[in-house]
mmCIF file of C-alpha atoms in Angstrom:
data_model
loop_
_atom_site.group_PDB
_atom_site.id
_atom_site.type_symbol
_atom_site.label_atom_id
_atom_site.label_comp_id
_atom_site.label_asym_id
_atom_site.label_seq_id
_atom_site.Cartn_x
_atom_site.Cartn_y
_atom_site.Cartn_z
ATOM 1 C CA MET A 298 0.000 0.000 0.000
ATOM 2 C CA ASN A 299 1.325 3.366 -1.002
ATOM 3 C CA LYS A 300 -0.323 6.762 -1.319
ATOM 4 C CA LYS A 301 0.643 8.762 -4.387
ATOM 5 C CA ILE A 302 -0.595 12.005 -2.792
ATOM 6 C CA SER A 303 -1.219 13.019 0.792
ATOM 7 C CA ILE A 304 -4.670 11.816 1.849
ATOM 8 C CA SER A 305 -5.617 11.035 5.419
ATOM 9 C CA ASN A 306 -6.210 7.392 6.170
ATOM 10 C CA SER A 307 -9.553 8.254 7.780
ATOM 11 C CA ALA A 308 -10.721 9.923 4.533
ATOM 12 C CA ILE A 309 -9.651 6.844 2.571
ATOM 13 C CA GLN A 310 -11.437 4.528 5.018
ATOM 14 C CA LYS A 311 -14.622 6.604 4.906
ATOM 15 C CA ASN A 312 -14.654 6.549 1.119
ATOM 16 C CA LEU A 313 -13.941 2.814 0.947
ATOM 17 C CA ARG A 314 -16.737 2.055 3.434
ATOM 18 C CA ARG A 315 -19.141 4.070 1.288
ATOM 19 C CA ILE A 316 -18.081 2.043 -1.754
ATOM 20 C CA VAL A 317 -18.578 -1.204 0.214
ATOM 21 C CA ASN A 318 -22.173 -0.128 0.854
ATOM 22 C CA GLN A 319 -22.690 0.785 -2.797
ATOM 23 C CA ILE A 320 -21.398 -2.595 -3.966
ATOM 24 C CA TYR A 321 -23.542 -4.433 -1.445
ATOM 25 C CA LYS A 322 -26.623 -2.531 -2.711
ATOM 26 C CA LEU A 323 -26.034 -3.974 -6.190
ATOM 27 C CA LEU A 324 -27.456 -7.321 -4.996
ATOM 28 C CA PRO A 325 -30.979 -6.141 -4.149
ATOM 29 C CA CYS A 326 -31.017 -3.928 -7.244
ATOM 30 C CA ARG A 327 -30.369 -6.949 -9.431
ATOM 31 C CA GLU A 328 -32.834 -9.139 -7.510
ATOM 32 C CA GLU A 329 -35.576 -6.527 -7.844
ATOM 33 C CA SER A 330 -34.846 -5.945 -11.548
ATOM 34 C CA LEU A 331 -33.746 -2.364 -10.901
ATOM 35 C CA ASP A 332 -30.903 -0.657 -12.752
ATOM 36 C CA TRP A 333 -27.699 -2.128 -11.329
ATOM 37 C CA GLN A 334 -25.452 -1.467 -14.336
ATOM 38 C CA ALA A 335 -25.356 2.342 -14.071
ATOM 39 C CA PRO A 336 -24.389 2.303 -10.364
ATOM 40 C CA LEU A 337 -21.825 -0.433 -11.091
ATOM 41 C CA THR A 338 -20.264 1.648 -13.867
ATOM 42 C CA THR A 339 -20.035 4.618 -11.494
ATOM 43 C CA ILE A 340 -18.337 2.452 -8.838
ATOM 44 C CA ILE A 341 -15.826 1.161 -11.392
ATOM 45 C CA GLU A 342 -14.983 4.691 -12.543
ATOM 46 C CA GLU A 343 -14.542 5.854 -8.967
ATOM 47 C CA LEU A 344 -12.233 2.946 -8.145
ATOM 48 C CA ILE A 345 -10.167 3.601 -11.271
ATOM 49 C CA GLY A 346 -9.762 7.197 -10.102
ATOM 50 C CA MET A 347 -8.905 6.070 -6.590
ATOM 51 C CA ASN A 348 -6.325 3.668 -8.002
ATOM 52 C CA ASP A 349 -4.605 6.683 -9.597
ATOM 53 C CA LEU A 350 -4.215 8.166 -6.110
ATOM 54 C CA ILE A 351 -3.621 5.089 -3.945
ATOM 55 C CA GLU A 352 -1.475 2.105 -4.802
ATOM 56 C CA ASP A 353 -2.785 -1.219 -3.584
ATOM 57 C CA GLU A 354 -2.289 -4.536 -5.362
ATOM 58 C CA ASN A 355 -5.936 -5.484 -4.712
ATOM 59 C CA PHE A 356 -7.371 -2.601 -6.767
ATOM 60 C CA PHE A 357 -6.598 -4.228 -10.111
ATOM 61 C CA SER A 358 -8.345 -7.478 -9.204
ATOM 62 C CA LEU A 359 -11.285 -5.587 -7.698
ATOM 63 C CA ILE A 360 -11.771 -3.437 -10.794
ATOM 64 C CA CYS A 361 -11.477 -6.472 -13.087
ATOM 65 C CA LYS A 362 -14.105 -8.409 -11.122
ATOM 66 C CA LEU A 363 -16.504 -5.473 -11.085
ATOM 67 C CA GLN A 364 -16.002 -4.876 -14.805
ATOM 68 C CA GLY A 365 -16.745 -8.548 -15.430
ATOM 69 C CA LEU A 366 -20.100 -8.223 -13.651
ATOM 70 C CA LEU A 367 -21.324 -6.076 -16.544
ATOM 71 C CA HIS A 368 -21.249 -9.212 -18.711
ATOM 72 C CA LEU A 369 -23.353 -11.319 -16.326
ATOM 73 C CA THR A 370 -26.760 -10.173 -17.515
ATOM 74 C CA ALA A 371 -28.610 -13.475 -17.977
ATOM 75 C CA GLU A 372 -30.955 -14.665 -15.252
ATOM 76 C CA ASP A 373 -28.883 -17.839 -14.904
ATOM 77 C CA ASP A 374 -25.836 -15.710 -14.070
ATOM 78 C CA PHE A 375 -27.228 -14.421 -10.783
ATOM 79 C CA PHE A 376 -25.452 -16.869 -8.469
ATOM 80 C CA LEU A 377 -22.095 -16.150 -10.140
ATOM 81 C CA TYR A 378 -22.896 -12.422 -9.948
ATOM 82 C CA ARG A 379 -23.658 -12.789 -6.233
ATOM 83 C CA ARG A 380 -20.461 -14.754 -5.563
ATOM 84 C CA ILE A 381 -18.343 -12.147 -7.336
ATOM 85 C CA ILE A 382 -20.027 -9.340 -5.363
ATOM 86 C CA PHE A 383 -18.925 -11.040 -2.132
ATOM 87 C CA GLU A 384 -15.411 -11.572 -3.520
ATOM 88 C CA CYS A 385 -15.284 -7.836 -4.283
ATOM 89 C CA LEU A 386 -16.430 -6.990 -0.760
ATOM 90 C CA SER A 387 -13.673 -9.225 0.601
ATOM 91 C CA LEU A 388 -11.073 -7.460 -1.561
ATOM 92 C CA LEU A 389 -12.334 -4.081 -0.395
ATOM 93 C CA ASN A 390 -11.980 -5.192 3.213
ATOM 94 C CA LYS A 391 -8.375 -6.174 2.493
ATOM 95 C CA ILE A 392 -7.749 -2.718 1.060
ATOM 96 C CA LEU A 393 -9.488 -1.111 4.057
ATOM 97 C CA ASN A 394 -7.282 -3.059 6.461
ATOM 98 C CA ASN A 395 -4.205 -1.538 4.828
ATOM 99 C CA PHE A 396 -5.255 1.876 6.094
ATOM 100 C CA LYS A 397 -5.122 2.182 9.852
ATOM 101 C CA GLU A 398 -6.700 5.086 11.715
ATOM 102 C CA GLU A 399 -3.434 6.962 12.141
ATOM 103 C CA ASP A 400 -1.964 8.683 9.110
ATOM 104 C CA ILE A 401 1.382 7.595 7.723
#
């Protein structure tokens, strides 16, 4: 983990927790046949921008998995979609754990 610019760890944690919530909300959106692709695209763009500011080896895998979700549109794909959502949440928690409360 390496910050490319000076950002407080608490600001990073707050932002990552918000993204965790947004990713988690993709599940009920998909289950209820609501638009889940637009919010997913926004999350991906935000993470790409965050990756420009914060170096963490998990970002690449996270962004790839989220991008792949856009291709899982068939009804039969839901269980794979769900599994990947939880994998993404796990990766985000790994990234979150790299930023302790105190600033470095």
